[in-house]
Short mmCIF file of C-alpha atoms in Angstrom, two decimals:
data_model
loop_
_atom_site.label_atom_id
_atom_site.label_comp_id
_atom_site.label_asym_id
_atom_site.label_seq_id
_atom_site.Cartn_x
_atom_site.Cartn_y
_atom_site.Cartn_z
CA GLY A 1 155.93 -7.14 198.32
CA GLY A 2 158.59 -8.82 196.22
CA GLN A 3 158.65 -6.06 193.58
CA SER A 4 161.86 -5.47 191.66
CA ARG A 5 163.38 -2.10 190.76
CA PRO A 6 165.59 -2.76 187.73
CA ALA A 7 168.56 -0.43 187.22
CA ARG A 8 170.67 -0.21 184.08
CA ILE A 9 173.82 1.77 183.31
CA GLU A 10 174.06 2.40 179.57
CA THR A 11 177.11 4.70 179.45
CA ALA A 12 179.34 5.98 182.24
CA SER A 13 182.65 7.77 182.62
CA LEU A 14 184.87 8.91 185.50
CA ALA A 15 187.78 11.16 184.54
CA ALA A 16 190.38 13.08 186.54
CA GLU A 17 193.47 14.99 185.43
CA GLY A 18 195.48 13.79 188.40
CA LEU A 19 195.49 12.18 191.82
CA TYR A 20 194.35 15.38 193.55
CA ALA A 21 192.10 16.75 190.80
CA PRO A 22 188.28 16.53 190.92
CA ILE A 23 186.73 13.44 189.36
CA GLN A 24 184.26 14.31 186.60
CA LEU A 25 181.25 11.98 186.56
CA ARG A 26 178.80 11.42 183.75
CA ALA A 27 176.43 8.47 183.47
CA GLN A 28 173.25 7.63 181.60
CA GLY A 29 170.85 4.78 182.18
CA GLN A 30 167.49 3.83 183.66
CA TYR A 31 165.97 3.15 187.04
CA ASN A 32 162.64 1.31 187.11
CA GLY A 33 162.10 2.27 183.47
CA VAL A 34 162.85 5.98 183.96
CA ALA A 35 165.70 7.41 181.87
CA LEU A 36 168.27 9.12 184.12
CA THR A 37 171.40 11.22 183.64
CA LEU A 38 173.93 11.74 186.45
CA GLU A 39 176.73 14.26 186.20
CA GLY A 40 178.92 16.54 188.24
CA PRO A 41 182.31 16.93 189.89
CA LEU A 42 183.26 14.59 192.73
CA ASP A 43 186.19 14.78 195.12
CA SER A 44 189.66 13.56 194.14
CA ILE A 45 191.04 10.03 193.98
CA ALA A 46 193.37 10.93 196.85
CA THR A 47 190.43 11.86 199.08
CA PHE A 48 188.55 8.72 198.05
CA ARG A 49 191.47 6.62 199.33
CA ASP A 50 191.44 8.42 202.70
CA ALA A 51 188.58 6.85 204.70
CA ALA A 52 189.00 9.44 207.49
CA THR A 53 188.10 12.35 205.18
CA PRO A 54 184.54 13.02 203.92
CA PHE A 55 184.29 12.60 200.15
CA SER A 56 182.61 15.64 198.58
CA LEU A 57 179.75 15.16 196.10
CA ASP A 58 178.30 17.73 193.69
CA ILE A 59 175.79 15.71 191.69
CA THR A 60 172.90 16.59 189.39
CA ALA A 61 170.35 13.94 188.39
CA THR A 62 167.98 14.63 185.50
CA ALA A 63 164.92 12.63 184.45
CA GLY A 64 162.85 14.38 181.80
CA GLU A 65 161.33 17.48 183.38
CA THR A 66 162.70 16.57 186.82
CA ASN A 67 166.02 17.89 188.10
CA LEU A 68 167.64 16.96 191.44
CA ALA A 69 170.85 18.65 192.67
CA PHE A 70 172.89 17.66 195.72
CA ILE A 71 175.93 19.40 197.18
CA GLY A 72 177.50 17.70 200.19
CA SER A 73 179.73 14.84 201.23
CA ALA A 74 179.71 11.14 202.12
CA ARG A 75 181.88 9.06 204.40
CA ASP A 76 180.84 5.88 202.58
CA PRO A 77 180.45 7.10 198.97
CA LEU A 78 180.25 3.69 197.28
CA ASN A 79 177.13 2.86 199.33
CA LEU A 80 175.87 6.47 199.24
CA ASP A 81 175.79 6.23 203.05
CA ARG A 82 176.72 8.59 205.88
CA VAL A 83 175.75 11.42 203.55
CA GLN A 84 175.08 15.06 204.47
CA GLY A 85 174.42 18.09 202.30
CA GLN A 86 171.92 20.41 200.62
CA LEU A 87 169.24 19.06 198.30
CA GLU A 88 167.28 20.93 195.63
CA LEU A 89 164.46 19.42 193.55
CA ARG A 90 162.63 20.96 190.59
CA ALA A 91 159.90 18.92 188.87
CA ALA A 92 157.35 20.18 186.34
CA THR A 93 155.25 17.11 187.22
CA PRO A 94 155.69 14.29 189.76
CA ASP A 95 155.57 11.63 187.02
CA ALA A 96 159.26 10.69 187.13
CA LEU A 97 159.32 10.58 190.94
CA LEU A 98 156.23 8.36 191.07
CA ALA A 99 157.59 6.04 188.38
CA ILE A 100 160.91 5.66 190.19
CA GLY A 101 158.97 4.78 193.33
CA GLY A 102 156.97 2.11 191.49
CA ALA A 103 153.67 3.91 190.87
CA GLY A 104 153.81 3.53 187.10
CA THR A 105 154.23 6.20 184.44
CA GLY A 106 151.94 9.02 183.43
CA GLY A 107 149.58 8.61 186.38
CA GLY A 108 150.48 11.69 188.38
CA PRO A 109 148.74 15.05 188.55
CA ARG A 110 150.16 17.82 186.34
CA ILE A 111 151.43 19.92 189.22
CA ALA A 112 154.87 21.46 189.68
CA ILE A 113 157.02 20.67 192.72
CA GLU A 114 159.96 22.66 194.11
CA LEU A 115 161.84 21.51 197.21
CA GLU A 116 164.95 22.52 199.13
CA GLY A 117 166.32 21.18 202.40
CA THR A 118 169.18 19.56 204.29
CA PHE A 119 169.57 15.89 203.39
CA ASP A 120 171.33 13.16 205.31
CA ARG A 121 171.42 9.38 205.24
CA GLN A 122 172.70 7.25 208.09
CA GLY A 123 172.21 3.55 207.39
CA ALA A 124 168.52 2.73 207.11
CA VAL A 125 167.39 6.30 207.88
CA TRP A 126 167.00 8.86 205.07
CA ARG A 127 166.07 12.35 206.29
CA ILE A 128 165.33 15.84 204.92
CA SER A 129 165.46 18.51 207.63
CA ALA A 130 163.82 21.96 207.40
CA PRO A 131 162.29 21.34 203.95
CA TYR A 132 160.59 24.20 202.13
CA GLY A 133 159.35 24.97 198.64
CA GLU A 134 156.17 25.02 196.57
CA VAL A 135 153.56 22.52 195.39
CA ASP A 136 151.40 23.71 192.49
CA GLY A 137 152.44 27.28 193.28
CA ALA A 138 151.53 27.10 196.99
CA ALA A 139 154.34 27.53 199.50
CA PHE A 140 155.08 24.86 202.11
CA THR A 141 157.47 24.34 205.01
CA GLY A 142 158.25 21.33 207.18
CA ARG A 143 160.14 20.31 210.24
CA GLN A 144 161.46 16.97 209.08
CA TRP A 145 160.69 14.22 206.58
CA GLN A 146 162.08 10.78 207.30
CA LEU A 147 162.16 7.40 205.56
CA THR A 148 163.30 4.39 207.57
CA GLU A 149 164.02 1.32 205.48
CA GLY A 150 162.42 -1.83 206.83
CA ALA A 151 164.45 -4.95 207.47
CA HIS A 152 164.22 -7.76 204.89
CA GLY A 153 160.54 -8.61 204.39
CA GLU A 154 159.32 -5.71 206.55
CA ALA A 155 157.64 -2.45 205.55
CA ASP A 156 159.42 0.86 205.23
CA ALA A 157 158.20 3.73 207.45
CA ILE A 158 157.66 7.35 206.42
CA ALA A 159 157.22 10.26 208.86
CA LEU A 160 156.01 13.47 207.20
CA ASP A 161 155.51 16.88 208.82
CA LEU A 162 154.22 19.45 206.34
CA GLY A 163 152.60 22.88 206.53
CA LEU A 164 151.08 24.43 203.38
CA ALA A 165 149.81 27.91 202.65
CA ARG A 166 147.08 26.45 200.41
CA LEU A 167 145.98 22.88 199.66
CA ASP A 168 143.46 22.44 196.85
CA LEU A 169 142.76 18.70 196.92
CA ASN A 170 140.08 19.07 194.26
CA ARG A 171 142.62 20.34 191.73
CA ILE A 172 145.23 17.73 192.67
CA LEU A 173 142.83 14.77 192.52
CA ARG A 174 141.23 15.92 189.27
CA ALA A 175 144.67 16.53 187.76
CA ALA A 176 145.44 12.90 188.67
CA GLY A 177 142.43 11.79 186.59
CA GLN A 178 139.68 11.54 189.21
CA ASP A 179 136.76 12.97 187.25
CA ALA A 180 133.97 11.81 189.53
CA GLU A 181 133.17 13.23 192.96
CA VAL A 182 136.41 14.14 194.70
CA ASP A 183 136.98 11.69 197.54
CA LEU A 184 139.86 10.32 199.62
CA PRO A 185 138.60 7.08 201.19
CA LEU A 186 140.14 6.09 204.52
CA ALA A 187 140.98 2.58 203.35
CA GLY A 188 142.77 0.17 205.63
CA PHE A 189 145.38 -2.27 204.29
CA VAL A 190 146.30 -5.62 205.81
CA ALA A 191 149.99 -5.08 205.10
CA PRO A 192 150.62 -1.43 204.14
CA ASP A 193 154.02 -0.49 202.78
CA PRO A 194 155.15 2.07 203.68
CA LEU A 195 153.77 2.70 207.13
CA LEU A 196 152.84 6.37 207.47
CA ASP A 197 152.90 8.99 210.20
CA ILE A 198 151.59 12.32 208.94
CA ARG A 199 151.32 15.79 210.47
CA LEU A 200 149.69 18.08 207.94
CA SER A 201 148.42 21.65 208.21
CA ALA A 202 147.05 24.14 205.69
CA ASP A 203 146.20 27.82 206.06
CA GLU A 204 143.56 27.26 203.38
CA LEU A 205 142.00 23.90 202.43
CA ILE A 206 139.66 23.07 199.53
CA TYR A 207 138.20 19.55 199.44
CA GLY A 208 134.90 18.67 197.74
CA ASP A 209 132.41 21.37 198.77
CA LEU A 210 134.45 22.18 201.87
CA GLN A 211 136.49 25.35 202.14
CA ALA A 212 138.35 25.66 205.43
CA ARG A 213 141.06 27.68 207.12
CA GLU A 214 143.63 26.62 209.71
CA ALA A 215 143.13 22.93 208.86
CA ARG A 216 145.21 20.33 210.68
CA LEU A 217 145.56 16.54 210.40
CA VAL A 218 147.54 14.10 212.52
CA ALA A 219 147.15 10.52 211.26
CA ALA A 220 148.92 7.19 210.92
CA LEU A 221 148.59 4.14 208.67
CA ARG A 222 149.22 0.76 210.26
CA PRO A 223 148.29 -2.83 209.29
CA GLY A 224 144.50 -2.92 209.06
CA LEU A 225 144.17 0.51 210.67
CA VAL A 226 143.91 4.19 209.75
CA ARG A 227 144.35 6.15 212.97
CA VAL A 228 143.27 9.80 212.94
CA GLU A 229 144.36 11.54 216.13
CA THR A 230 143.53 15.11 215.10
CA LEU A 231 141.28 16.48 212.37
#
């Protein structure tokens, strides 16, 4: 869509006491208008020079009430590629995450998010395996979440598999500012970005006047088409 995501480094430091000592990272700046702080110990300079050895990363990123921690390694650290490790996310609201993704600021529902899982990135594919956590106090688990970056001028693709103990769409939509009748229109887009493949289940579902148990949805979003295979 031709949108830009401006990034700015305001202050940054890398310090190590020796060739084989951990590198201490601290940086402050902005991404897409969201103030960010990055800090944590990295591997040594000696390991960085050895391309055959994975470079360990222990990084914490903070944006307001959102905290993201990663412990793992990368075989291409400058490009943050060929990465594997454990990811932990704590967010009092999704505002910072939505703003970083380009959805604007202050438009998200006031719901807390907690997430843990195994993260890896291999080229265009970003993946979280065996994710689990809570959304608005309700537990969830998943098999795998995957983002595949589109080639230049093409849409990204997201595959999401999520199972929730409880999904109260009324509360989420009203928290996002939808005061009228709660509704999720199945709107088609000529050129959606990202493309979506969703497998969603909920032990308990609340939506409008509907209260249901053992709810399940399998759906996809494609150009000009919303395909619902299972509802």
